[in-house]
């Protein structure tokens, strides 16, 4: 090696490959973060979306003009602004046109733009597109120096660095992207709610996130559905990160052969419908879900409709719970409010997102106003020259005629009237028609108007409150023009129907209507009222239907359903349908395999049925006065199709059932007001199939309507159909042998009406009375004084015309209840 070559080798710089790779990778990462993957907080757009909309605007491809081939749009996007593949640009346009992907689509597509089943859009040469009307609010004032323009990739054109959007697109359409070491996932929201939130922030800059959540309630997905719970929303809005649970919208439809169908009408956001159907079908094939007989996708242009036909005797709630756990009918959405703020990625809370948008709008309005002021001053300058010309018209005309050429005329005008170059040129360019009287008046009018406009624009630039007022007015206009209702409903996380060891015990109210509809509700839906109150609506019923039975029990209890024919069925409380307080519930025939003329006559809740012993017995009573005691152990082995519980004689049917301990007293009352009080030892324990013995001797037109198991400290509450009743001490009813005719418990006068039923009560008890209209009143017993057996009683509930009391039930004594006490001046003693 020569000396010169050795010197050359020494002069070459030494570069650390580790440092070079680190620098190069960081440059690449920032390029991806800033230039590709994350949206700008101001307009909510990634560069590719912004370039696509700008290219469509430059093409004149607006909502009120004809569609343009998508291939033409893609060509302009990648040829002028976005130097990447045509597939990426076209996919961007396709997604902005999909109504199931964008809450407020930014592209109006014509042709096949894909489907919820995952079908790809047609090739770009087959589809056409144009901007939506909403896009005009995103690009509005773009030509008024409202935003900065930067050179495109080859410095041949300029493109906006951000769009002057009037709409908070970052929230209403959301965004999703994966950068290097970070990702964003912003859900779509409702435009009306977001604008209301912005207005609230304008009115009170110190508004809290909790207060904002009362306005912006949560994400609003284009596919609808439910969001279960608010904890994830609160966490995301406060910290910028959170997880919400999306759930499909379903309902149950009855079908032939005593079976039902689950119908899915809305699915979680970004869920492929075809994949969902395939998943359910696969679970059916693998027999992991055995309750579904058939699955059909009946979706059409009107919307989603997936039908799941259930097998007979299947509980829809349980099947839905399996589907929610094993299929994408329920899925999570991880919220990450990450966006570009001042050229840096930043995770924001909901208030910061709104603040950055308002700051952007303030900048846009200031720059737009300054631009309009410059243009107005330029126009005023020209009009000042024209005004001078028409004020000295004859002299101007004579000067121009005397000039040898335009340059000389221009110089003379500038010298004579002290005009600027542009003013003199405008006078020379003025057409002769502008010398008419009307045109001269119009110049004066235009000049006065432009002077007023200049004054207003200067006032805006000098007053921040006016800028804020302008922003608010524009937001109100946007809301008026584009606002709509929410599609996604936010609900409390519903109780799942799970195996018993995973169910939290909860007191429930179970109601059964006259035509056989059953439902359960949490007990806290009902409120306590004073005697004589107007009541609270417990069930919406038809004219020919009314509530006949109401029970309170834990959701872990077992219900024994005794039918009028003597058959008994077993169901857990959590298997009963959960419905709203005003809903009718579901038909019992869909829960039990009842015969053609069979109906539920009595329901008995049993706690821990599997572990009961023979210390308790089930007392059954028929309406013709037959009584029977059977050990509870006779009912320990449930059969879903039911068993014969006792033998019923002709023209008789079961009235009710109750638990006894072997040392209780039994009290029967008839509809004509007669009662009999005897010790249960008078009735021997019999087998499950026995018919029972006579409990009371009835008159020909009478029947038993109430049965009570008496404790020594109890008083007897008797209620009549016209809303009257009374409490009477047990001592007032002497013990008799069973089978007698009994004594009067209450007078069944025209005022009182017939007897509805009886209950043993003490002061700590609370009783629910139900009318045939569905009205329910919750009544503490300490508000009803104890009176004698021969009295007519007092008013317990105020009834409307054609209303009568049809049922009563006592709430659990150990439950702590909060009374909503309402004084009622119309209550009668």
Coordinates of C-alpha atoms in Angstrom, one line a residue, residues 208-602:
X208 CA -65.0 18.9 35.1
X209 CA -64.7 15.7 33.2
X210 CA -67.4 14.3 35.4
X211 CA -69.7 17.1 34.3
X212 CA -68.7 16.6 30.7
X213 CA -69.7 12.9 31.0
X214 CA -73.2 14.1 31.8
X215 CA -73.2 15.6 28.3
X216 CA -71.0 13.3 26.3
X217 CA -72.3 10.1 27.7
X218 CA -70.0 7.7 25.8
X219 CA -69.0 6.4 22.4
X220 CA -71.7 6.1 19.8
X221 CA -70.9 3.3 17.3
X222 CA -72.4 3.3 13.7
X223 CA -73.5 -0.3 14.2
X224 CA -75.5 0.6 17.4
X225 CA -75.7 -2.1 20.0
X226 CA -75.1 -1.6 23.7
X227 CA -72.2 -0.5 25.9
X228 CA -72.4 -2.4 29.2
X229 CA -71.3 -0.2 32.2
X230 CA -69.8 3.2 32.5
X231 CA -66.6 2.5 34.4
X232 CA -64.6 2.0 31.3
X233 CA -65.9 5.2 29.7
X234 CA -65.1 7.1 32.9
X235 CA -61.6 5.7 33.0
X236 CA -61.0 6.5 29.3
X237 CA -62.3 10.1 29.6
X238 CA -60.3 10.8 32.7
X239 CA -57.0 9.1 31.7
X240 CA -57.1 8.7 27.9
X241 CA -57.1 4.9 28.3
X242 CA -60.0 2.5 29.1
X243 CA -61.9 -0.5 28.0
X244 CA -65.7 -0.6 27.2
X245 CA -67.7 -3.7 26.7
X246 CA -69.8 -3.8 23.5
X247 CA -72.9 -6.1 23.4
X248 CA -75.2 -7.0 20.5
X249 CA -78.8 -5.9 20.5
X250 CA -81.1 -8.9 20.8
X251 CA -84.7 -9.7 21.5
X252 CA -86.8 -12.8 21.8
X253 CA -89.6 -13.7 19.4
X254 CA -92.1 -16.5 20.0
X255 CA -92.5 -19.1 17.3
X256 CA -94.6 -22.3 16.8
X257 CA -94.5 -25.4 18.9
X258 CA -94.0 -23.6 22.2
X259 CA -90.5 -22.4 21.4
X260 CA -88.7 -19.1 20.9
X261 CA -86.1 -17.5 18.7
X262 CA -83.3 -15.1 19.6
X263 CA -83.1 -12.3 17.0
X264 CA -79.8 -10.3 16.7
X265 CA -80.4 -6.9 15.1
X266 CA -77.2 -5.0 16.0
X267 CA -73.7 -6.3 16.4
X268 CA -70.6 -4.9 18.0
X269 CA -68.6 -2.2 16.1
X270 CA -66.0 -3.6 13.7
X271 CA -67.4 -7.1 14.0
X272 CA -67.5 -9.2 10.8
X273 CA -71.1 -10.5 10.6
X274 CA -70.3 -13.6 8.5
X275 CA -67.5 -14.5 11.0
X276 CA -70.0 -14.2 13.8
X277 CA -72.5 -16.5 12.2
X278 CA -69.7 -19.0 11.4
X279 CA -68.5 -18.9 15.0
X280 CA -72.0 -19.7 16.3
X281 CA -72.5 -22.5 13.8
X282 CA -69.1 -24.0 14.7
X283 CA -70.1 -24.0 18.4
X284 CA -73.3 -25.8 17.5
X285 CA -71.4 -28.3 15.4
X286 CA -69.0 -29.0 18.2
X287 CA -72.0 -29.3 20.6
X288 CA -70.5 -26.6 22.9
X289 CA -73.8 -24.9 22.5
X290 CA -76.7 -27.4 22.4
X291 CA -79.7 -25.1 22.9
X292 CA -79.9 -23.7 19.3
X293 CA -81.8 -25.7 16.7
X294 CA -81.1 -23.6 13.7
X295 CA -79.3 -20.3 12.7
X296 CA -80.3 -18.1 9.8
X297 CA -78.9 -14.8 8.5
X298 CA -81.9 -12.8 7.3
X299 CA -80.0 -9.5 7.0
X300 CA -80.9 -7.2 4.1
X301 CA -80.7 -3.6 3.1
X302 CA -82.9 -2.7 6.0
X303 CA -80.4 -3.9 8.5
X304 CA -79.0 -6.9 10.5
X305 CA -81.2 -9.8 11.4
X306 CA -79.6 -13.0 12.6
X307 CA -82.2 -15.5 13.8
X308 CA -81.4 -18.3 16.3
X309 CA -84.2 -20.8 16.7
X310 CA -84.1 -22.4 20.1
X311 CA -85.0 -25.9 21.1
X312 CA -88.1 -26.4 23.2
X313 CA -87.8 -25.6 27.0
X314 CA -84.6 -23.6 26.5
X315 CA -84.2 -20.4 28.5
X316 CA -83.2 -17.5 26.1
X317 CA -81.3 -15.7 28.8
X318 CA -79.1 -18.7 29.5
X319 CA -78.5 -19.2 25.8
X320 CA -77.6 -15.5 25.3
X321 CA -75.2 -15.7 28.3
X322 CA -73.4 -18.6 26.5
X323 CA -73.2 -16.6 23.3
X324 CA -71.9 -13.5 25.1
X325 CA -69.2 -15.6 26.7
X326 CA -68.2 -17.7 23.7
X327 CA -68.8 -15.5 20.6
X328 CA -68.2 -11.9 19.5
X329 CA -71.8 -11.0 20.3
X330 CA -70.0 -9.4 23.2
X331 CA -66.5 -8.0 22.8
X332 CA -64.3 -5.3 24.3
X333 CA -63.1 -2.0 22.8
X334 CA -59.9 -0.7 24.2
X335 CA -59.9 3.1 24.0
X336 CA -56.6 5.0 23.6
X337 CA -57.0 8.7 23.1
X338 CA -53.6 9.2 21.4
X339 CA -53.2 11.8 18.7
X340 CA -50.7 14.3 17.3
X341 CA -50.5 17.6 19.3
X342 CA -48.0 20.2 18.1
X343 CA -46.2 17.5 16.1
X344 CA -45.8 15.2 19.1
X345 CA -47.9 12.1 20.0
X346 CA -49.8 12.7 23.3
X347 CA -52.5 10.7 25.2
X348 CA -55.3 13.2 26.1
X349 CA -58.3 13.1 28.3
X350 CA -61.7 14.0 26.9
X351 CA -61.5 17.6 28.1
X352 CA -58.1 18.2 26.6
X353 CA -59.3 16.9 23.2
X354 CA -62.1 19.4 23.3
X355 CA -59.8 22.2 24.4
X356 CA -57.4 21.5 21.5
X357 CA -60.2 21.6 19.0
X358 CA -61.5 24.9 20.3
X359 CA -58.0 26.3 20.2
X360 CA -57.7 25.2 16.6
X361 CA -61.1 26.9 15.8
X362 CA -59.9 30.0 17.5
X363 CA -56.8 30.1 15.3
X364 CA -58.8 29.4 12.2
X365 CA -61.3 32.2 12.9
X366 CA -58.5 34.7 13.7
X367 CA -56.7 33.8 10.5
X368 CA -59.9 33.9 8.4
X369 CA -60.9 37.2 9.9
X370 CA -57.4 38.7 9.2
X371 CA -57.6 37.3 5.6
X372 CA -61.0 38.8 5.1
X373 CA -59.8 42.1 6.6
X374 CA -56.9 42.3 4.1
X375 CA -59.2 41.6 1.2
X376 CA -61.7 44.1 2.4
X377 CA -59.1 46.8 2.8
X378 CA -57.8 46.0 -0.7
X379 CA -61.3 46.3 -2.1
X380 CA -61.9 49.5 -0.1
X381 CA -58.7 51.0 -1.6
X382 CA -59.9 50.3 -5.1
X383 CA -63.4 51.6 -4.3
X384 CA -61.8 54.8 -2.9
X385 CA -60.1 55.3 -6.3
X386 CA -63.4 54.7 -8.2
X387 CA -65.1 57.1 -5.8
X388 CA -62.6 59.8 -6.6
X389 CA -63.0 59.1 -10.3
X390 CA -66.8 59.4 -10.3
X391 CA -66.6 62.5 -8.2
X392 CA -64.3 64.1 -10.8
X393 CA -65.8 62.4 -13.8
X394 CA -65.5 65.1 -16.4
X395 CA -61.9 65.9 -15.5
X396 CA -60.9 62.2 -15.5
X397 CA -62.5 61.7 -18.9
X398 CA -60.8 64.8 -20.3
X399 CA -57.4 63.8 -18.9
X400 CA -57.7 60.3 -20.4
X401 CA -58.7 61.7 -23.8
X402 CA -55.8 64.1 -23.8
X403 CA -53.3 61.4 -23.0
X404 CA -51.2 59.9 -25.9
X405 CA -51.2 56.4 -24.5
X406 CA -52.5 54.4 -21.4
X407 CA -49.2 54.7 -19.6
X408 CA -49.3 58.5 -19.9
X409 CA -53.0 58.5 -18.8
X410 CA -52.1 56.3 -15.8
X411 CA -49.2 58.6 -14.8
X412 CA -51.4 61.7 -15.1
X413 CA -54.2 60.1 -13.0
X414 CA -51.7 59.2 -10.3
X415 CA -50.2 62.7 -10.3
X416 CA -53.5 64.6 -10.5
X417 CA -55.5 62.7 -7.9
X418 CA -52.8 61.2 -5.8
X419 CA -53.9 57.7 -6.7
X420 CA -51.9 54.4 -6.2
X421 CA -50.8 52.4 -9.2
X422 CA -53.7 49.9 -8.7
X423 CA -56.3 52.6 -8.3
X424 CA -55.2 54.3 -11.5
X425 CA -55.2 51.1 -13.4
X426 CA -58.7 50.2 -12.1
X427 CA -60.0 53.6 -13.3
X428 CA -58.5 53.0 -16.8
X429 CA -60.0 49.4 -16.9
X430 CA -63.4 50.7 -15.8
X431 CA -66.2 50.0 -18.4
X432 CA -68.2 53.0 -19.7
X433 CA -71.4 51.4 -18.3
X434 CA -70.2 52.1 -14.8
X435 CA -70.5 55.8 -15.5
X436 CA -74.3 55.6 -15.3
X437 CA -76.1 57.0 -12.4
X438 CA -77.1 53.6 -10.9
X439 CA -73.5 52.3 -11.2
X440 CA -72.2 55.4 -9.5
X441 CA -74.6 54.9 -6.7
X442 CA -73.6 51.2 -6.4
X443 CA -70.0 52.2 -6.0
X444 CA -70.8 54.5 -3.2
X445 CA -73.0 51.9 -1.5
X446 CA -70.3 49.2 -1.9
X447 CA -67.7 51.5 -0.4
X448 CA -69.9 52.3 2.6
X449 CA -70.6 48.6 3.2
X450 CA -67.0 47.6 2.9
X451 CA -66.0 50.3 5.4
X452 CA -68.6 48.8 7.9
X453 CA -67.2 45.3 7.2
X454 CA -63.7 46.5 7.9
X455 CA -64.8 48.0 11.2
X456 CA -66.5 44.8 12.2
X457 CA -63.5 42.6 11.2
X458 CA -61.2 44.8 13.2
X459 CA -63.5 44.6 16.2
X460 CA -63.4 40.8 16.0
X461 CA -59.7 40.7 15.8
X462 CA -59.5 42.9 18.9
X463 CA -62.1 41.0 21.0
X464 CA -61.6 37.4 21.9
X465 CA -65.2 37.1 23.2
X466 CA -66.5 37.9 19.7
X467 CA -64.3 35.1 18.3
X468 CA -65.7 32.7 20.9
X469 CA -69.2 33.8 20.0
X470 CA -68.6 33.2 16.3
X471 CA -67.2 29.7 17.1
X472 CA -70.3 28.9 19.2
X473 CA -72.7 30.1 16.5
X474 CA -70.9 28.0 13.9
X475 CA -71.1 24.9 16.3
X476 CA -74.9 25.5 16.7
X477 CA -75.3 25.6 13.0
X478 CA -73.4 22.4 12.6
X479 CA -75.5 20.7 15.2
X480 CA -78.7 22.0 13.7
X481 CA -77.7 20.7 10.2
X482 CA -76.1 17.4 11.0
X483 CA -77.0 16.4 14.6
X484 CA -78.9 13.1 15.1
X485 CA -79.9 10.7 17.9
X486 CA -77.6 8.2 19.6
X487 CA -77.4 4.7 18.1
X488 CA -75.5 3.0 20.9
X489 CA -77.4 2.7 24.2
X490 CA -75.4 2.7 27.4
X491 CA -76.7 0.4 30.0
X492 CA -75.7 -0.8 33.4
X493 CA -73.8 -4.0 33.3
X494 CA -76.6 -6.6 33.3
X495 CA -76.7 -9.6 35.6
X496 CA -75.4 -12.6 33.7
X497 CA -77.1 -15.9 34.1
X498 CA -74.2 -18.0 35.5
X499 CA -73.8 -21.2 37.4
X500 CA -75.2 -20.8 41.0
X501 CA -71.8 -20.6 42.7
X502 CA -71.0 -17.5 40.6
X503 CA -74.3 -15.7 41.2
X504 CA -74.4 -13.0 43.9
X505 CA -77.5 -13.5 46.1
X506 CA -80.1 -10.7 45.5
X507 CA -83.6 -10.2 46.5
X508 CA -86.0 -10.3 43.6
X509 CA -89.6 -9.5 43.0
X510 CA -91.3 -12.2 40.8
X511 CA -94.7 -11.3 39.3
X512 CA -97.1 -13.4 37.3
X513 CA -100.0 -12.0 35.4
X514 CA -103.5 -13.4 34.9
X515 CA -102.7 -14.6 31.3
X516 CA -99.5 -16.3 32.4
X517 CA -96.7 -13.8 31.9
X518 CA -93.8 -14.0 34.4
X519 CA -90.8 -11.8 35.1
X520 CA -88.4 -10.9 37.9
X521 CA -87.0 -7.6 39.0
X522 CA -84.6 -6.4 41.7
X523 CA -86.6 -5.5 44.8
X524 CA -85.2 -2.0 44.8
X525 CA -87.2 -1.0 41.8
X526 CA -90.3 -0.7 44.1
X527 CA -90.6 2.0 46.6
X528 CA -92.4 2.1 49.9
X529 CA -95.5 4.3 50.2
X530 CA -97.9 5.4 52.9
X531 CA -101.4 3.8 53.2
X532 CA -103.7 5.5 50.7
X533 CA -100.9 6.5 48.2
X534 CA -101.4 6.4 44.5
X535 CA -99.0 3.6 43.9
X536 CA -96.2 2.9 41.5
X537 CA -96.6 1.2 38.1
X538 CA -95.5 -2.4 38.3
X539 CA -96.4 -3.9 35.0
X540 CA -97.9 -2.7 31.7
X541 CA -100.8 -5.0 31.0
X542 CA -103.4 -5.4 28.3
X543 CA -107.1 -4.7 29.1
X544 CA -107.8 -8.5 29.5
X545 CA -104.7 -9.1 31.6
X546 CA -103.7 -8.1 35.1
X547 CA -101.2 -9.1 37.8
X548 CA -102.4 -11.9 40.0
X549 CA -99.3 -13.1 41.9
X550 CA -96.3 -11.3 43.4
X551 CA -93.5 -13.0 45.3
X552 CA -90.2 -11.9 46.8
X553 CA -87.3 -14.4 46.9
X554 CA -83.5 -14.7 46.4
X555 CA -82.3 -15.3 42.9
X556 CA -80.7 -18.5 44.2
X557 CA -84.0 -19.9 45.5
X558 CA -86.0 -22.7 43.7
X559 CA -89.5 -22.0 42.7
X560 CA -92.1 -24.8 42.8
X561 CA -94.8 -24.1 40.3
X562 CA -98.1 -25.9 41.2
X563 CA -100.6 -26.0 38.4
X564 CA -104.3 -26.0 38.7
X565 CA -104.3 -29.7 37.8
X566 CA -102.0 -30.7 40.6
X567 CA -98.7 -30.9 38.7
X568 CA -95.5 -29.3 40.0
X569 CA -92.5 -27.9 38.2
X570 CA -89.1 -26.7 39.4
X571 CA -87.3 -23.6 38.3
X572 CA -84.5 -21.5 39.8
X573 CA -85.3 -17.8 40.2
X574 CA -82.3 -16.8 38.1
X575 CA -83.8 -18.8 35.2
X576 CA -86.9 -16.6 35.2
X577 CA -86.8 -13.8 32.7
X578 CA -85.4 -10.5 33.8
X579 CA -87.5 -7.6 32.5
X580 CA -88.2 -3.9 33.1
X581 CA -90.6 -2.8 35.8
X582 CA -93.2 -1.8 33.2
X583 CA -92.7 -4.8 30.9
X584 CA -95.0 -7.8 30.8
X585 CA -92.3 -10.4 31.0
X586 CA -92.5 -13.7 29.2
X587 CA -95.2 -16.3 29.0
X588 CA -95.0 -19.1 31.6
X589 CA -95.8 -21.6 28.9
X590 CA -92.4 -20.8 27.4
X591 CA -90.7 -21.8 30.7
X592 CA -92.9 -24.8 31.7
X593 CA -94.4 -27.6 29.7
X594 CA -98.0 -26.9 30.5
X595 CA -101.0 -28.8 29.1
X596 CA -103.6 -27.1 26.9
X597 CA -105.9 -26.1 29.7
X598 CA -103.3 -26.0 32.4
X599 CA -102.1 -22.9 34.2
X600 CA -100.0 -22.0 37.1
X601 CA -102.1 -21.8 40.3
X602 CA -99.5 -21.4 43.0

